[in-house]
PDB file of C-alpha atoms in Angstrom:
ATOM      1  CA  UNK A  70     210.102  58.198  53.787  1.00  0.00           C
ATOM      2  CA  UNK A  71     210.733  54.554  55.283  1.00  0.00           C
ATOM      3  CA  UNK A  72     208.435  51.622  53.696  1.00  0.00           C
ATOM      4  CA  UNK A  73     207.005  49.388  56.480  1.00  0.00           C
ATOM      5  CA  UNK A  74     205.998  46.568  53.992  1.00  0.00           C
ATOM      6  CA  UNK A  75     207.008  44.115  56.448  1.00  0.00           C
ATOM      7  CA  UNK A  76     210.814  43.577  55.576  1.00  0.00           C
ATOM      8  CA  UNK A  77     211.353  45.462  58.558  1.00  0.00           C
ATOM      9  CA  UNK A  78     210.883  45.118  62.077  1.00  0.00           C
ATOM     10  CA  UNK A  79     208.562  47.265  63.870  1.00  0.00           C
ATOM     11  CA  UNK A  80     210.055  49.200  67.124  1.00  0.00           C
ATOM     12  CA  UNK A  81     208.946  47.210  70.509  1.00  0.00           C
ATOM     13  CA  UNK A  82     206.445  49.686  72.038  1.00  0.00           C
ATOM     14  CA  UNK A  83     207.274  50.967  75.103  1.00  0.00           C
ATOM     15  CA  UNK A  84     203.486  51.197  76.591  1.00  0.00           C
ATOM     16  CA  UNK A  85     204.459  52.976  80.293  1.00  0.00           C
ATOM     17  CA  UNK A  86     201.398  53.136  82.464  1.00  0.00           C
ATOM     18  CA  UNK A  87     199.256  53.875  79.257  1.00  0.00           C
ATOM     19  CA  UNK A  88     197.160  50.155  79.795  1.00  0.00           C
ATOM     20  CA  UNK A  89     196.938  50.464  83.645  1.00  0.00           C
ATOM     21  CA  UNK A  90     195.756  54.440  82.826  1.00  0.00           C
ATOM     22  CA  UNK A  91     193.099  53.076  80.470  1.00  0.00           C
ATOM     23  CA  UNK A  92     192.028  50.250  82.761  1.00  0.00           C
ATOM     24  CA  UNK A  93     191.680  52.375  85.792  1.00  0.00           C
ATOM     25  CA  UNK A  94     189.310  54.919  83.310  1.00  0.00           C
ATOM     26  CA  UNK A  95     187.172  51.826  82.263  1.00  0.00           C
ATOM     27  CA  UNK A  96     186.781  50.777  85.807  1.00  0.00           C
ATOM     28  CA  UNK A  97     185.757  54.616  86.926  1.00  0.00           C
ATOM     29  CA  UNK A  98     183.312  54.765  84.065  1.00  0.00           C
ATOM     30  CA  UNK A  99     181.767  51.538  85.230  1.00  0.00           C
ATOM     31  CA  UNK A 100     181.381  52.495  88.436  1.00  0.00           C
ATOM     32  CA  UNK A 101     179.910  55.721  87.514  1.00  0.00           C
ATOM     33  CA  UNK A 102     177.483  53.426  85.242  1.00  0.00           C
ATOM     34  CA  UNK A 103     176.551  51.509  88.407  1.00  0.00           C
ATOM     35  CA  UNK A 104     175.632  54.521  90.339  1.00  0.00           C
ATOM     36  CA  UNK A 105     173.559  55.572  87.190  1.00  0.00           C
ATOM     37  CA  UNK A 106     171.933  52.608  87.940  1.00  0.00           C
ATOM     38  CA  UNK A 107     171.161  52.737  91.299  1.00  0.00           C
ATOM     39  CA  UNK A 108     169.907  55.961  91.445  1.00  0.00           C
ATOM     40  CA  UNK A 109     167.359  54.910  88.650  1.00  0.00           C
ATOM     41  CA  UNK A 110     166.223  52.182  90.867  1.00  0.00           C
ATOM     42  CA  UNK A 111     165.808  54.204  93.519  1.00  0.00           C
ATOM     43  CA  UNK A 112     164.014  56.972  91.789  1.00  0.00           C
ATOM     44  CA  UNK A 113     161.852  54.146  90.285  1.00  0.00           C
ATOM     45  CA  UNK A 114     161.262  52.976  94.062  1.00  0.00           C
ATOM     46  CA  UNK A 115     160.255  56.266  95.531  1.00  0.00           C
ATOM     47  CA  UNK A 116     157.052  57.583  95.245  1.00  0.00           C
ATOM     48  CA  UNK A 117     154.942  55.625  93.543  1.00  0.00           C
ATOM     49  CA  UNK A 118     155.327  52.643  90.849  1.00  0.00           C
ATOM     50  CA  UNK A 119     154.566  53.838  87.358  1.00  0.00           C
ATOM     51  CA  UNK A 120     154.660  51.689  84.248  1.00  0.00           C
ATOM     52  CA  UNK A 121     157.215  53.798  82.401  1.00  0.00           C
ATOM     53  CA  UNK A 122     159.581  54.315  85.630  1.00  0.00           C
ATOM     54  CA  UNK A 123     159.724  50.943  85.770  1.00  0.00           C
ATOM     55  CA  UNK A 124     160.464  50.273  82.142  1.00  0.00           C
ATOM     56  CA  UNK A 125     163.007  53.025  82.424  1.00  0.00           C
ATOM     57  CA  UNK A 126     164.758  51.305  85.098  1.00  0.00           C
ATOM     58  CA  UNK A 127     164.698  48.305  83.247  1.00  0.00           C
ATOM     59  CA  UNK A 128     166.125  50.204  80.134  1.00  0.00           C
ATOM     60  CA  UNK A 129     168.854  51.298  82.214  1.00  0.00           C
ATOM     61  CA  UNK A 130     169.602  48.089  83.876  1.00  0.00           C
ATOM     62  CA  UNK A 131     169.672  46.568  81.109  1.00  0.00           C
ATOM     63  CA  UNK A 132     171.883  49.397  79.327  1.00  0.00           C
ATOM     64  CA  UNK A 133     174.465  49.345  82.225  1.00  0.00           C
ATOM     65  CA  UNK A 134     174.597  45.169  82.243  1.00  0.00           C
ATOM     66  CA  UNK A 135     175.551  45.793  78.688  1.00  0.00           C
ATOM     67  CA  UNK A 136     178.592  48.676  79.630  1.00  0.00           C
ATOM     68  CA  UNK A 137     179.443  46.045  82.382  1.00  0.00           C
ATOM     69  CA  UNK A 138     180.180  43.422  80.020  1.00  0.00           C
ATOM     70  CA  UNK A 139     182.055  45.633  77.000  1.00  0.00           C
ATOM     71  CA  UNK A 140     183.972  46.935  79.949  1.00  0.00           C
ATOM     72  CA  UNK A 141     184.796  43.575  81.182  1.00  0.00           C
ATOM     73  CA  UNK A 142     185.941  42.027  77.902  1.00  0.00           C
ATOM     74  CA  UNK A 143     188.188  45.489  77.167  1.00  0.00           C
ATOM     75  CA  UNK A 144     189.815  45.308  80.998  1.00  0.00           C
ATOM     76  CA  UNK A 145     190.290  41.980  80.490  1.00  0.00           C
ATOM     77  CA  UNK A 146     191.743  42.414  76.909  1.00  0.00           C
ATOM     78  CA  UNK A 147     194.303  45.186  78.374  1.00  0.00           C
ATOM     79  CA  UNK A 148     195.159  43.064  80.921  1.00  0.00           C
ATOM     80  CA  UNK A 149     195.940  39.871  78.695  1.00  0.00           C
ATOM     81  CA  UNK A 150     199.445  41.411  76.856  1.00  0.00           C
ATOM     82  CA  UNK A 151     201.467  44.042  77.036  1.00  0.00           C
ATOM     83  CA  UNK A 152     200.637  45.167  72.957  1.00  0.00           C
ATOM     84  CA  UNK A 153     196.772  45.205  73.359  1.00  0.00           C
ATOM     85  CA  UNK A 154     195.265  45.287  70.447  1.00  0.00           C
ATOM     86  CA  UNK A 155     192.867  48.291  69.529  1.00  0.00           C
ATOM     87  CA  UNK A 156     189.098  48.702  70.515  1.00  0.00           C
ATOM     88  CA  UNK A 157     187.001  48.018  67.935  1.00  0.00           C
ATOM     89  CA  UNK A 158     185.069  50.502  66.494  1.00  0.00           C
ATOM     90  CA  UNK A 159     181.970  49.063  67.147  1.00  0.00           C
ATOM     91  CA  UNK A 160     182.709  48.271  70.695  1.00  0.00           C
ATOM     92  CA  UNK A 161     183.967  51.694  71.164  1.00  0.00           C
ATOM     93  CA  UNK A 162     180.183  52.566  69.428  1.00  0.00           C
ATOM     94  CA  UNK A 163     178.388  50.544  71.896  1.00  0.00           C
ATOM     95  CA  UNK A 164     180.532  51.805  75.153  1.00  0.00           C
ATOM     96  CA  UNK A 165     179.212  55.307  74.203  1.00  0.00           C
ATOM     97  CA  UNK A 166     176.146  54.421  73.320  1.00  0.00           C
ATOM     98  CA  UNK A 167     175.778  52.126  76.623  1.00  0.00           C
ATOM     99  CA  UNK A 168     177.133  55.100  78.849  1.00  0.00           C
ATOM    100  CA  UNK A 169     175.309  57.996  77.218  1.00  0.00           C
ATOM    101  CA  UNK A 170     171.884  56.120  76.894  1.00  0.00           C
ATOM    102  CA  UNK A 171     172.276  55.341  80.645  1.00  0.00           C
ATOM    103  CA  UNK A 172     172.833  58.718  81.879  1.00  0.00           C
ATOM    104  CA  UNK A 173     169.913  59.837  80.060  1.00  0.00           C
ATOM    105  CA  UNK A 174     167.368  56.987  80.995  1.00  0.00           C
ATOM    106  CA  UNK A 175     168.847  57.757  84.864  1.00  0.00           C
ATOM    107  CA  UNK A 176     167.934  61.980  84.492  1.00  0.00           C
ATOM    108  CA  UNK A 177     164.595  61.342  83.121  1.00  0.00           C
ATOM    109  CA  UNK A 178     163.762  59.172  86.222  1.00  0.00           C
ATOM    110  CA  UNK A 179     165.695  61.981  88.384  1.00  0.00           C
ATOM    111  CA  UNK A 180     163.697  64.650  86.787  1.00  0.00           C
ATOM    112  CA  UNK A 181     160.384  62.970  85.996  1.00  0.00           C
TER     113      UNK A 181
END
């Protein structure tokens, strides 16, 4: 076994398309996001105006502004070296939680 306590150098990390690949997924999954979005607007639109479609919409405006900004800050923290550091588990938390919570506020207004 080798000891990496730091006497040594690590290897330079050859990172191929692996960033771009991950930026390109964040980008898709924000765009899927917005079209979550829409939709829930323009379920919330047709028909009639209810109280809870509207605060539905809201949640999932609000939820996909959210997604929009994690996703900005991780593109942008790809994009800033060529070793980006890893996402935080809590950001990684929120992204799901952001992209899951959205999908479901958008099929209830779909379905209800």
């Amino acid at each position: 076994m080798s000891d990496r306590s730091g006497d040594q150098p690590r290897p330079a990390r050859d990172p191929g398309l692996q960033p771009e690949r991950t930026r390109l997924a964040w980008r898709r999954t924000t765009l899927a996001s917005t079209v979550a979005a829409v939709l829930a607007v323009k379920a919330t639109l047709h028909g009639g105006v209810s109280v809870s479609g509207i605060v539905a919409c809201g949640l999932c405006c609000g939820l996909w502004l959210a997604f929009l900004l994690l996703a900005h800050h991780r593109i942008h923290a790809l994009s800033a070296s060529a070793s980006p550091a890893a996402l935080a588990p809590r950001h990684a938390t929120a992204a799901v939680l952001c992209a899951v919570a959205t999908a479901v506020c958008a099929a209830a207004l779909v379905v209800g």
